[in-house]
Amino acid sequence: MKVLTRWTVPLAAVTSGILALSACNADTPAGGSAKSDGKTIELSVMVMLESDGDEAERKSWESIAQTYNDSHPGVKVNLQLQHFAGVEQHRTWVTTQLIGKTAPDLFTTRYIWDQEDLKKGLLVDLTPYYKQKTAYSGDQPWEKQFPPTILQQLIGDDKTYASVPNYVNSVRILYNKDLFAQAGITKVPQTWNEFLDAQEKLLKINVVPFAFPNSKPGDYNYNWTIRILTEELVAGSYSKLDIDKSGFIEVNEYARGVDQGIIDIEKSPYKDVFAIVKNWSKYWPKGYNGLDFETAGDLFLRGKAAMVMRTSGQSKPLFETTARKFEMAAFPLPYLTKDNHPDALGKLMEIGGVPAGNMAIPKTIAPEKMEAAVDFLAYTTSPKVQGLLAENLYRTPVTENAALPDKLKGFQFVGERMQLNIYAGEVDKNVTELNQKLGQLYLEGSSTQDKYLAELKKTMVDGVKKKMSDNQWTKENNYGIKAP
């Protein structure tokens, strides 16, 4: 793919150059319009900043809002830029704003919360809008701009959409090329055994092979790893789970799998992943259960650790900081082979394509603001805005009609698409959080694997029973799954 040349802005000059977006105003279709009485519609929009001190992120969103205002004279977007210390703080803010009926007209949420809030009557159902054309989608409905894998993760049990993402996350390992050379590692590892062998070589030059943060669920690394490796072992069972043949194990198919014992984490191959990860942990820093995401990045930047795991957006500070004195690059988490487990698929499974930066509209929005709010959401998924987010913020585009800059080529999807995402938040956020917390105890040796999996399975089964009850799914009605 070609770099978006119209948006190639040197990051060092972001404060003056980022407004290049406004040069595109002339061919930006207008969507919202002034009220018939001539009054301007004012939209309050809360955008969550991934980094509190990233001036480029702040300037990018200010530019997007200003450009929209300039091309929509009847609408004024008033930005509220916020940063949260962690996922838990963000969730508390969203819940408090929605219940207190004080939420902005548009706000950043997460796709693992949006359906829950929609079912509580706290969000606007965006499904009808996804089915319509927008000022930025050409002659096709809005939903046709998104890859099917994105839509499958966004859609709820009752086929509803509650939010709109503005980028996707793909997970990669960033590595210090200088340390790899010093250790005699001549090629990027692809298989799990090659990966472990590389880390043995790194130990011999007295560096931490992998800075793995595991202090809380919001450190992400443990959840990502367990999900990817589990998928590599159970991909052979997809046909037993994907009943509607959609190419993705949807929530009701997941519920069926758990209810009928097809998905049983106390049995092989599901249970075998945990020992593989525990064996890998010998290459992590001492005290990794107390190591947080930021500190892991600092170890990497100081050359004390050779690798870290990040999404494209999370990699931005590491790519741009002047504190980094070495060349780095990205590669996917190496895959398991038959040497590691008889059920291994023997090829890379991608956790990429996770919708992120999702924005929702509260049910309390004033009716006269609704058209403008939806139009601004559609504007954020336009090729121009998607290009800006990719070029300036390292955000992988969420739509298929936006180009990928050269610097994000290491984050391109190159493996098989994961279909089950067993411990992902969209399946059951309680399982996601408990998996990491119980995993801490297992890794440090204060809990056995049997105890770990028994407790995790109970939470998983309880969650499925509640899903089935809430949606009136039963074995008799095939869990609400429609025949292909």
CSV table of C-alpha atoms in Angstrom, one decimal:
chain,number,residue,atom,x,y,z
A,1,MET,CA,0.0,0.0,0.0
A,2,LYS,CA,1.1,3.6,-0.7
A,3,VAL,CA,1.8,6.1,2.0
A,4,LEU,CA,-0.9,8.8,2.3
A,5,THR,CA,1.2,11.5,0.7
A,6,ARG,CA,-1.3,14.2,1.4
A,7,TRP,CA,-1.0,13.5,5.1
A,8,THR,CA,2.7,12.8,5.4
A,9,VAL,CA,3.4,15.3,8.2
A,10,PRO,CA,6.8,15.2,10.0
A,11,LEU,CA,6.0,14.4,13.6
A,12,ALA,CA,8.5,16.9,14.8
A,13,ALA,CA,6.5,19.6,13.1
A,14,VAL,CA,3.1,18.3,14.2
A,15,THR,CA,2.0,21.5,16.0
A,16,SER,CA,2.2,23.5,12.7
A,17,GLY,CA,1.7,20.8,10.1
A,18,ILE,CA,-1.1,18.7,11.3
A,19,LEU,CA,-3.7,21.1,10.1
A,20,ALA,CA,-2.9,19.9,6.6
A,21,LEU,CA,-6.2,18.0,7.1
A,22,SER,CA,-8.1,21.3,6.7
A,23,ALA,CA,-6.6,21.7,3.2
A,24,CYS,CA,-9.0,18.8,2.2
A,25,ASN,CA,-12.1,20.7,3.3
A,26,ALA,CA,-13.2,21.6,-0.2
A,27,ASP,CA,-14.0,18.0,-1.2
A,28,THR,CA,-15.4,16.9,2.2
A,29,PRO,CA,-19.1,16.2,1.9
A,30,ALA,CA,-21.3,18.1,4.3
A,31,GLY,CA,-23.5,16.0,6.6
A,32,GLY,CA,-24.9,18.0,9.5
A,33,SER,CA,-26.8,21.3,9.0
A,34,ALA,CA,-28.0,24.2,11.0
A,35,LYS,CA,-31.3,24.0,12.7
A,36,SER,CA,-34.2,25.7,10.8
A,37,ASP,CA,-34.2,28.5,13.3
A,38,GLY,CA,-30.6,29.4,12.4
A,39,LYS,CA,-29.1,28.3,15.7
A,40,THR,CA,-25.9,26.3,15.7
A,41,ILE,CA,-26.0,22.7,16.9
A,42,GLU,CA,-23.3,22.2,19.5
A,43,LEU,CA,-22.0,18.7,20.1
A,44,SER,CA,-20.0,17.9,23.2
A,45,VAL,CA,-17.6,15.1,22.3
A,46,MET,CA,-15.3,13.3,24.8
A,47,VAL,CA,-12.3,11.6,23.2
A,48,MET,CA,-10.1,9.5,25.4
A,49,LEU,CA,-6.4,10.1,24.8
A,50,GLU,CA,-4.2,7.0,24.9
A,51,SER,CA,-1.3,9.0,26.3
A,52,ASP,CA,-1.6,12.0,28.6
A,53,GLY,CA,1.5,13.7,27.4
A,54,ASP,CA,1.2,13.1,23.6
A,55,GLU,CA,0.8,16.5,22.0
A,56,ALA,CA,0.4,14.9,18.5
A,57,GLU,CA,-2.7,13.0,19.7
A,58,ARG,CA,-4.2,16.1,21.2
A,59,LYS,CA,-3.5,18.2,18.1
A,60,SER,CA,-4.8,15.5,15.8
A,61,TRP,CA,-8.2,15.4,17.5
A,62,GLU,CA,-8.3,19.2,17.7
A,63,SER,CA,-7.6,19.3,13.9
A,64,ILE,CA,-10.4,16.7,13.2
A,65,ALA,CA,-12.9,18.7,15.2
A,66,GLN,CA,-11.9,22.0,13.6
A,67,THR,CA,-12.0,20.6,10.1
A,68,TYR,CA,-15.5,19.2,10.7
A,69,ASN,CA,-16.6,22.5,12.1
A,70,ASP,CA,-15.3,24.4,9.1
A,71,SER,CA,-17.0,22.1,6.6
A,72,HIS,CA,-20.3,22.0,8.6
A,73,PRO,CA,-21.2,25.6,9.4
A,74,GLY,CA,-24.4,24.6,11.2
A,75,VAL,CA,-22.5,22.4,13.7
A,76,LYS,CA,-19.9,23.1,16.3
A,77,VAL,CA,-17.9,20.2,17.9
A,78,ASN,CA,-16.7,21.0,21.4
A,79,LEU,CA,-14.0,18.6,22.3
A,80,GLN,CA,-13.3,17.2,25.8
A,81,LEU,CA,-10.0,15.4,25.7
A,82,GLN,CA,-9.5,13.1,28.6
A,83,HIS,CA,-6.9,10.5,29.7
A,84,PHE,CA,-7.6,7.7,32.2
A,85,ALA,CA,-5.0,5.9,34.3
A,86,GLY,CA,-6.4,2.5,33.3
A,87,VAL,CA,-9.3,0.5,31.9
A,88,GLU,CA,-11.0,0.4,35.3
A,89,GLN,CA,-11.0,4.2,35.6
A,90,HIS,CA,-12.4,4.6,32.1
A,91,ARG,CA,-15.2,2.2,32.9
A,92,THR,CA,-16.1,4.0,36.1
A,93,TRP,CA,-16.3,7.3,34.2
A,94,VAL,CA,-18.6,5.8,31.5
A,95,THR,CA,-20.9,4.2,34.0
A,96,THR,CA,-21.1,7.3,36.2
A,97,GLN,CA,-21.8,9.6,33.2
A,98,LEU,CA,-24.5,7.3,31.8
A,99,ILE,CA,-26.3,6.6,35.0
A,100,GLY,CA,-26.1,10.2,36.1
A,101,LYS,CA,-27.5,11.3,32.7
A,102,THR,CA,-24.5,13.7,32.3
A,103,ALA,CA,-22.7,12.0,29.4
A,104,PRO,CA,-21.5,14.1,26.5
A,105,ASP,CA,-23.3,13.8,23.2
A,106,LEU,CA,-20.5,11.5,21.9
A,107,PHE,CA,-17.9,9.7,24.0
A,108,THR,CA,-15.2,7.1,23.9
A,109,THR,CA,-16.2,3.8,25.3
A,110,ARG,CA,-15.0,0.2,24.6
A,111,TYR,CA,-16.7,-2.4,22.5
A,112,ILE,CA,-16.6,-4.8,25.4
A,113,TRP,CA,-19.0,-2.5,27.3
A,114,ASP,CA,-21.2,-1.0,24.7
A,115,GLN,CA,-23.7,-3.9,24.3
A,116,GLU,CA,-24.1,-4.1,28.0
A,117,ASP,CA,-24.9,-0.4,28.2
A,118,LEU,CA,-27.2,-0.6,25.2
A,119,LYS,CA,-29.2,-3.4,26.8
A,120,LYS,CA,-29.6,-1.3,29.9
A,121,GLY,CA,-31.2,1.4,27.8
A,122,LEU,CA,-28.3,3.8,28.3
A,123,LEU,CA,-27.1,4.1,24.6
A,124,VAL,CA,-28.6,4.8,21.3
A,125,ASP,CA,-29.0,1.8,19.0
A,126,LEU,CA,-26.9,2.6,16.0
A,127,THR,CA,-28.0,-0.3,13.9
A,128,PRO,CA,-30.3,1.6,11.5
A,129,TYR,CA,-27.5,4.1,10.8
A,130,TYR,CA,-25.0,1.3,9.9
A,131,LYS,CA,-27.5,0.2,7.3
A,132,GLN,CA,-27.7,3.6,5.6
A,133,LYS,CA,-25.3,5.5,3.3
A,134,THR,CA,-23.3,8.3,4.8
A,135,ALA,CA,-21.8,11.5,3.3
A,136,TYR,CA,-18.5,9.6,3.3
A,137,SER,CA,-19.3,6.1,2.2
A,138,GLY,CA,-20.1,6.6,-1.4
A,139,ASP,CA,-23.0,4.6,-2.9
A,140,GLN,CA,-22.8,1.9,-0.3
A,141,PRO,CA,-24.2,1.5,3.3
A,142,TRP,CA,-21.9,2.6,6.1
A,143,GLU,CA,-21.3,-1.0,7.3
A,144,LYS,CA,-19.8,-2.0,4.0
A,145,GLN,CA,-16.8,0.2,4.8
A,146,PHE,CA,-15.8,-2.1,7.7
A,147,PRO,CA,-14.2,-5.6,7.3
A,148,PRO,CA,-16.5,-8.5,8.2
A,149,THR,CA,-14.2,-9.4,11.2
A,150,ILE,CA,-14.7,-6.0,12.7
A,151,LEU,CA,-18.5,-6.1,12.3
A,152,GLN,CA,-18.6,-9.6,13.8
A,153,GLN,CA,-16.9,-8.3,17.0
A,154,LEU,CA,-19.1,-5.2,17.1
A,155,ILE,CA,-22.5,-6.8,16.6
A,156,GLY,CA,-24.5,-7.8,19.7
A,157,ASP,CA,-26.4,-11.0,20.6
A,158,ASP,CA,-29.5,-9.4,19.0
A,159,LYS,CA,-27.7,-8.2,15.9
A,160,THR,CA,-27.4,-4.6,17.1
A,161,TYR,CA,-24.5,-2.1,16.9
A,162,ALA,CA,-23.9,0.2,19.9
A,163,SER,CA,-20.7,2.0,19.0
A,164,VAL,CA,-18.4,3.0,16.1
A,165,PRO,CA,-14.6,2.2,16.2
A,166,ASN,CA,-12.1,4.6,14.8
A,167,TYR,CA,-9.1,2.2,14.5
A,168,VAL,CA,-8.1,-1.4,15.1
A,169,ASN,CA,-5.5,-2.9,17.2
A,170,SER,CA,-3.0,-5.5,16.0
A,171,VAL,CA,-0.6,-7.0,18.5
A,172,ARG,CA,3.1,-7.3,17.7
A,173,ILE,CA,6.4,-7.8,19.5
A,174,LEU,CA,8.8,-4.9,19.2
A,175,TYR,CA,12.5,-5.9,19.4
A,176,ASN,CA,15.8,-4.2,19.9
A,177,LYS,CA,17.8,-5.0,16.7
A,178,ASP,CA,21.1,-4.1,18.3
A,179,LEU,CA,20.6,-6.6,21.1
A,180,PHE,CA,19.5,-9.3,18.7
A,181,ALA,CA,22.7,-8.8,16.7
A,182,GLN,CA,24.9,-8.8,19.9
A,183,ALA,CA,23.3,-12.1,20.9
A,184,GLY,CA,23.9,-13.6,17.5
A,185,ILE,CA,20.3,-13.9,16.5
A,186,THR,CA,20.4,-13.7,12.7
A,187,LYS,CA,16.7,-14.1,11.8
A,188,VAL,CA,13.5,-13.0,13.4
A,189,PRO,CA,11.9,-16.1,15.1
A,190,GLN,CA,8.8,-17.5,13.5
A,191,THR,CA,8.1,-20.7,15.5
A,192,TRP,CA,7.8,-21.0,19.2
A,193,ASN,CA,11.1,-23.1,19.5
A,194,GLU,CA,13.0,-20.4,17.5
A,195,PHE,CA,11.5,-17.8,19.9
A,196,LEU,CA,12.7,-19.6,23.0
A,197,ASP,CA,16.1,-20.3,21.5
A,198,ALA,CA,16.5,-16.5,20.8
A,199,GLN,CA,15.7,-15.7,24.4
A,200,GLU,CA,18.3,-18.2,25.6
A,201,LYS,CA,20.9,-16.3,23.5
A,202,LEU,CA,19.7,-13.0,25.0
A,203,LEU,CA,20.2,-14.3,28.5
A,204,LYS,CA,23.8,-15.1,27.7
A,205,ILE,CA,24.5,-11.4,27.1
A,206,ASN,CA,22.9,-10.4,30.4
A,207,VAL,CA,19.7,-8.7,29.2
A,208,VAL,CA,16.1,-9.5,30.0
A,209,PRO,CA,14.8,-11.3,26.9
A,210,PHE,CA,11.2,-10.1,27.3
A,211,ALA,CA,9.7,-7.2,29.4
A,212,PHE,CA,6.4,-8.8,30.2
A,213,PRO,CA,4.1,-6.6,32.4
A,214,ASN,CA,1.5,-8.6,34.4
A,215,SER,CA,0.5,-6.4,37.3
A,216,LYS,CA,-3.2,-6.0,36.3
A,217,PRO,CA,-5.6,-6.9,33.4
A,218,GLY,CA,-4.9,-3.5,31.8
A,219,ASP,CA,-1.3,-4.6,31.1
A,220,TYR,CA,-2.8,-6.8,28.3
A,221,ASN,CA,0.1,-9.1,27.6
A,222,TYR,CA,-1.1,-12.1,29.5
A,223,ASN,CA,-4.6,-12.0,28.0
A,224,TRP,CA,-3.2,-11.5,24.5
A,225,THR,CA,-0.8,-14.4,24.8
A,226,ILE,CA,-3.3,-16.9,26.3
A,227,ARG,CA,-5.8,-16.0,23.6
A,228,ILE,CA,-3.4,-16.4,20.7
A,229,LEU,CA,-1.8,-19.6,21.8
A,230,THR,CA,-5.2,-21.2,22.7
A,231,GLU,CA,-6.5,-20.4,19.3
A,232,GLU,CA,-3.5,-22.1,17.7
A,233,LEU,CA,-4.4,-25.3,19.5
A,234,VAL,CA,-8.2,-25.3,19.0
A,235,ALA,CA,-8.4,-24.1,15.4
A,236,GLY,CA,-9.0,-27.7,14.4
A,237,SER,CA,-12.3,-27.6,16.3
A,238,TYR,CA,-13.7,-24.5,14.6
A,239,SER,CA,-16.1,-26.6,12.5
A,240,LYS,CA,-17.7,-28.0,15.8
A,241,LEU,CA,-18.4,-24.5,17.0
A,242,ASP,CA,-19.1,-22.3,13.9
A,243,ILE,CA,-22.6,-23.6,13.4
A,244,ASP,CA,-23.9,-20.8,11.2
A,245,LYS,CA,-20.7,-21.0,9.1
A,246,SER,CA,-20.0,-17.3,9.4
A,247,GLY,CA,-16.2,-17.8,9.8
A,248,PHE,CA,-16.4,-16.4,13.4
A,249,ILE,CA,-17.5,-18.0,16.7
A,250,GLU,CA,-20.2,-15.7,17.8
A,251,VAL,CA,-21.4,-15.3,21.4
A,252,ASN,CA,-24.3,-17.6,21.1
A,253,GLU,CA,-22.0,-20.2,19.5
A,254,TYR,CA,-19.5,-19.7,22.3
A,255,ALA,CA,-22.4,-20.3,24.8
A,256,ARG,CA,-23.4,-23.5,23.0
A,257,GLY,CA,-19.8,-24.7,23.1
A,258,VAL,CA,-19.5,-24.2,26.8
A,259,ASP,CA,-22.9,-25.5,27.6
A,260,GLN,CA,-22.3,-28.7,25.6
A,261,GLY,CA,-18.8,-29.2,26.9
A,262,ILE,CA,-17.1,-28.7,23.5
A,263,ILE,CA,-15.3,-25.8,25.1
A,264,ASP,CA,-13.8,-27.1,28.3
A,265,ILE,CA,-10.7,-25.4,29.6
A,266,GLU,CA,-10.0,-28.2,32.1
A,267,LYS,CA,-9.4,-30.5,29.2
A,268,SER,CA,-6.8,-30.7,26.5
A,269,PRO,CA,-5.9,-28.8,24.4
A,270,TYR,CA,-7.3,-25.8,26.2
A,271,LYS,CA,-5.6,-26.5,29.5
A,272,ASP,CA,-2.2,-27.1,27.9
A,273,VAL,CA,-1.6,-23.5,26.9
A,274,PHE,CA,-1.0,-22.4,30.5
A,275,ALA,CA,2.0,-24.6,31.1
A,276,ILE,CA,3.5,-23.4,27.8
A,277,VAL,CA,3.2,-19.8,29.0
A,278,LYS,CA,4.5,-20.6,32.5
A,279,ASN,CA,7.6,-22.1,30.9
A,280,TRP,CA,8.1,-19.0,28.8
A,281,SER,CA,7.9,-16.8,32.0
A,282,LYS,CA,11.5,-17.7,32.9
A,283,TYR,CA,12.6,-15.2,30.3
A,284,TRP,CA,10.6,-12.3,31.8
A,285,PRO,CA,12.0,-9.9,34.4
A,286,LYS,CA,12.0,-10.8,38.1
A,287,GLY,CA,8.9,-9.6,39.8
A,288,TYR,CA,6.9,-9.5,36.5
A,289,ASN,CA,3.6,-9.7,38.4
A,290,GLY,CA,4.4,-6.3,39.8
A,291,LEU,CA,5.7,-4.9,36.5
A,292,ASP,CA,3.2,-2.5,34.8
A,293,PHE,CA,2.9,-1.6,31.1
A,294,GLU,CA,4.8,1.7,31.3
A,295,THR,CA,7.7,0.3,33.3
A,296,ALA,CA,8.1,-2.6,30.8
A,297,GLY,CA,8.4,0.0,28.1
A,298,ASP,CA,11.0,1.9,30.1
A,299,LEU,CA,13.1,-1.3,30.5
A,300,PHE,CA,13.0,-1.8,26.7
A,301,LEU,CA,14.0,1.8,25.9
A,302,ARG,CA,16.9,1.7,28.3
A,303,GLY,CA,18.2,-1.4,26.6
A,304,LYS,CA,17.7,-3.6,29.7
A,305,ALA,CA,15.1,-5.8,27.9
A,306,ALA,CA,15.2,-6.9,24.3
A,307,MET,CA,11.5,-7.2,23.6
A,308,VAL,CA,8.1,-5.8,24.5
A,309,MET,CA,4.5,-6.5,23.2
A,310,ARG,CA,2.4,-3.7,21.9
A,311,THR,CA,-0.4,-2.7,19.5
A,312,SER,CA,0.4,-0.2,16.7
A,313,GLY,CA,-1.0,2.7,18.7
A,314,GLN,CA,0.8,1.7,21.8
A,315,SER,CA,4.1,1.6,19.9
A,316,LYS,CA,4.0,5.3,18.9
A,317,PRO,CA,5.9,6.6,22.0
A,318,LEU,CA,8.6,3.9,21.6
A,319,PHE,CA,9.1,4.8,17.9
A,320,GLU,CA,9.2,8.5,18.4
A,321,THR,CA,11.1,9.1,21.7
A,322,THR,CA,14.5,10.5,21.6
A,323,ALA,CA,15.4,8.2,24.6
A,324,ARG,CA,15.6,5.3,22.2
A,325,LYS,CA,19.2,4.8,21.0
A,326,PHE,CA,18.7,1.7,19.0
A,327,GLU,CA,16.9,0.5,15.9
A,328,MET,CA,13.7,-1.5,16.5
A,329,ALA,CA,11.2,-3.4,14.4
A,330,ALA,CA,8.1,-5.5,14.9
A,331,PHE,CA,7.1,-9.2,14.4
A,332,PRO,CA,4.1,-11.3,15.4
A,333,LEU,CA,4.2,-13.6,18.4
A,334,PRO,CA,5.8,-16.8,17.1
A,335,TYR,CA,3.5,-19.8,16.6
A,336,LEU,CA,3.4,-23.2,18.2
A,337,THR,CA,4.2,-26.3,16.1
A,338,LYS,CA,3.8,-30.0,16.5
A,339,ASP,CA,7.1,-30.0,18.5
A,340,ASN,CA,5.2,-28.0,21.2
A,341,HIS,CA,1.8,-29.7,21.0
A,342,PRO,CA,0.2,-32.4,18.8
A,343,ASP,CA,-2.9,-30.1,18.2
A,344,ALA,CA,-0.9,-27.1,17.1
A,345,LEU,CA,-2.1,-25.6,13.8
A,346,GLY,CA,1.5,-24.8,12.9
A,347,LYS,CA,0.8,-21.3,11.6
A,348,LEU,CA,0.3,-17.9,13.0
A,349,MET,CA,-3.1,-16.9,14.4
A,350,GLU,CA,-3.8,-13.1,14.4
A,351,ILE,CA,-5.3,-11.3,17.4
A,352,GLY,CA,-5.3,-8.2,15.2
A,353,GLY,CA,-8.4,-6.5,14.0
A,354,VAL,CA,-9.8,-5.7,17.5
A,355,PRO,CA,-12.0,-2.6,17.2
A,356,ALA,CA,-10.8,0.3,19.3
A,357,GLY,CA,-11.4,3.9,20.0
A,358,ASN,CA,-15.1,3.2,19.9
A,359,MET,CA,-17.5,6.1,20.3
A,360,ALA,CA,-21.1,5.9,21.4
A,361,ILE,CA,-24.1,8.2,21.8
A,362,PRO,CA,-26.0,8.3,25.1
A,363,LYS,CA,-29.8,7.8,25.1
A,364,THR,CA,-30.1,11.2,26.8
A,365,ILE,CA,-28.9,13.1,23.7
A,366,ALA,CA,-31.2,15.9,22.6
A,367,PRO,CA,-33.2,14.7,19.5
A,368,GLU,CA,-32.2,17.8,17.5
A,369,LYS,CA,-28.5,16.8,17.9
A,370,MET,CA,-28.9,13.2,16.7
A,371,GLU,CA,-28.3,13.7,13.0
A,372,ALA,CA,-25.2,15.8,13.5
A,373,ALA,CA,-23.8,13.3,16.1
A,374,VAL,CA,-24.2,10.3,13.7
A,375,ASP,CA,-22.6,12.4,10.9
A,376,PHE,CA,-19.6,13.2,13.0
A,377,LEU,CA,-19.2,9.5,13.9
A,378,ALA,CA,-19.3,8.7,10.1
A,379,TYR,CA,-16.7,11.5,9.5
A,380,THR,CA,-14.2,9.8,11.9
A,381,THR,CA,-14.4,6.7,9.7
A,382,SER,CA,-13.8,8.6,6.4
A,383,PRO,CA,-10.6,7.9,4.5
A,384,LYS,CA,-9.2,11.3,5.3
A,385,VAL,CA,-9.6,11.0,9.1
A,386,GLN,CA,-8.5,7.4,9.0
A,387,GLY,CA,-5.4,8.4,7.2
A,388,LEU,CA,-4.6,11.1,9.7
A,389,LEU,CA,-5.0,8.7,12.6
A,390,ALA,CA,-2.7,6.2,10.9
A,391,GLU,CA,0.0,8.7,9.8
A,392,ASN,CA,0.2,10.7,13.0
A,393,LEU,CA,-1.0,8.3,15.7
A,394,TYR,CA,0.1,4.9,14.4
A,395,ARG,CA,-3.6,3.8,14.5
A,396,THR,CA,-4.3,1.0,12.0
A,397,PRO,CA,-7.3,2.0,9.9
A,398,VAL,CA,-10.7,0.5,10.8
A,399,THR,CA,-12.1,0.8,7.3
A,400,GLU,CA,-11.0,-1.0,4.1
A,401,ASN,CA,-10.8,2.1,2.0
A,402,ALA,CA,-8.0,3.8,3.9
A,403,ALA,CA,-4.3,3.3,3.2
A,404,LEU,CA,-1.7,2.0,5.6
A,405,PRO,CA,1.5,4.1,6.1
A,406,ASP,CA,4.9,2.4,5.5
A,407,LYS,CA,5.8,2.7,9.2
A,408,LEU,CA,2.9,0.4,10.1
A,409,LYS,CA,3.7,-2.3,7.6
A,410,GLY,CA,5.1,-4.4,10.5
A,411,PHE,CA,1.6,-4.4,11.9
A,412,GLN,CA,-0.1,-5.7,8.8
A,413,PHE,CA,-2.2,-8.9,9.3
A,414,VAL,CA,-0.2,-11.8,7.9
A,415,GLY,CA,-1.7,-14.9,9.7
A,416,GLU,CA,-5.0,-16.7,10.1
A,417,ARG,CA,-7.8,-14.8,11.6
A,418,MET,CA,-8.7,-15.9,15.1
A,419,GLN,CA,-12.4,-17.0,15.3
A,420,LEU,CA,-13.0,-18.0,18.9
A,421,ASN,CA,-11.3,-15.3,21.0
A,422,ILE,CA,-12.1,-17.4,24.0
A,423,TYR,CA,-10.9,-15.0,26.8
A,424,ALA,CA,-11.7,-11.8,25.0
A,425,GLY,CA,-13.8,-9.1,26.8
A,426,GLU,CA,-16.6,-9.3,24.3
A,427,VAL,CA,-17.2,-12.9,25.3
A,428,ASP,CA,-17.2,-12.3,29.0
A,429,LYS,CA,-15.3,-9.5,30.7
A,430,ASN,CA,-15.4,-11.3,34.1
A,431,VAL,CA,-13.5,-14.2,32.5
A,432,THR,CA,-11.0,-11.8,30.9
A,433,GLU,CA,-10.2,-10.1,34.2
A,434,LEU,CA,-10.2,-13.3,36.3
A,435,ASN,CA,-8.0,-15.1,33.9
A,436,GLN,CA,-5.2,-12.6,34.4
A,437,LYS,CA,-5.7,-12.4,38.2
A,438,LEU,CA,-5.7,-16.2,38.7
A,439,GLY,CA,-2.9,-16.4,36.2
A,440,GLN,CA,-0.7,-14.3,38.4
A,441,LEU,CA,-1.1,-16.9,41.3
A,442,TYR,CA,-0.4,-19.8,39.0
A,443,LEU,CA,2.7,-18.3,37.4
A,444,GLU,CA,4.2,-17.4,40.8
A,445,GLY,CA,3.5,-20.9,42.1
A,446,SER,CA,1.0,-20.0,44.8
A,447,SER,CA,-1.9,-21.8,43.0
A,448,THR,CA,-2.0,-25.1,41.0
A,449,GLN,CA,-3.1,-25.2,37.4
A,450,ASP,CA,-6.1,-27.4,38.5
A,451,LYS,CA,-7.3,-24.9,41.0
A,452,TYR,CA,-6.8,-22.0,38.5
A,453,LEU,CA,-8.8,-23.7,35.8
A,454,ALA,CA,-11.6,-24.9,38.0
A,455,GLU,CA,-12.3,-21.4,39.3
A,456,LEU,CA,-12.0,-19.9,35.9
A,457,LYS,CA,-14.3,-22.5,34.4
A,458,LYS,CA,-16.9,-21.8,37.1
A,459,THR,CA,-17.0,-18.1,36.2
A,460,MET,CA,-17.1,-19.0,32.5
A,461,VAL,CA,-20.1,-21.4,33.0
A,462,ASP,CA,-21.9,-19.0,35.2
A,463,GLY,CA,-21.5,-16.3,32.6
A,464,VAL,CA,-22.8,-18.6,29.9
A,465,LYS,CA,-25.9,-19.5,32.0
A,466,LYS,CA,-26.6,-15.9,32.5
A,467,LYS,CA,-26.2,-15.2,28.8
A,468,MET,CA,-28.6,-18.0,28.0
A,469,SER,CA,-31.1,-16.8,30.5
A,470,ASP,CA,-31.0,-13.2,29.3
A,471,ASN,CA,-31.4,-14.2,25.7
A,472,GLN,CA,-33.7,-17.1,26.2
A,473,TRP,CA,-31.2,-19.5,24.5
A,474,THR,CA,-31.7,-23.2,25.1
A,475,LYS,CA,-30.4,-26.4,23.5
A,476,GLU,CA,-33.9,-26.8,22.1
A,477,ASN,CA,-33.9,-23.5,20.2
A,478,ASN,CA,-30.3,-24.1,19.2
A,479,TYR,CA,-29.1,-21.2,21.3
A,480,GLY,CA,-30.6,-18.7,18.9
A,481,ILE,CA,-28.2,-19.8,16.1
A,482,LYS,CA,-29.6,-19.5,12.6
A,483,ALA,CA,-28.9,-22.2,10.1
A,484,PRO,CA,-26.5,-21.2,7.3
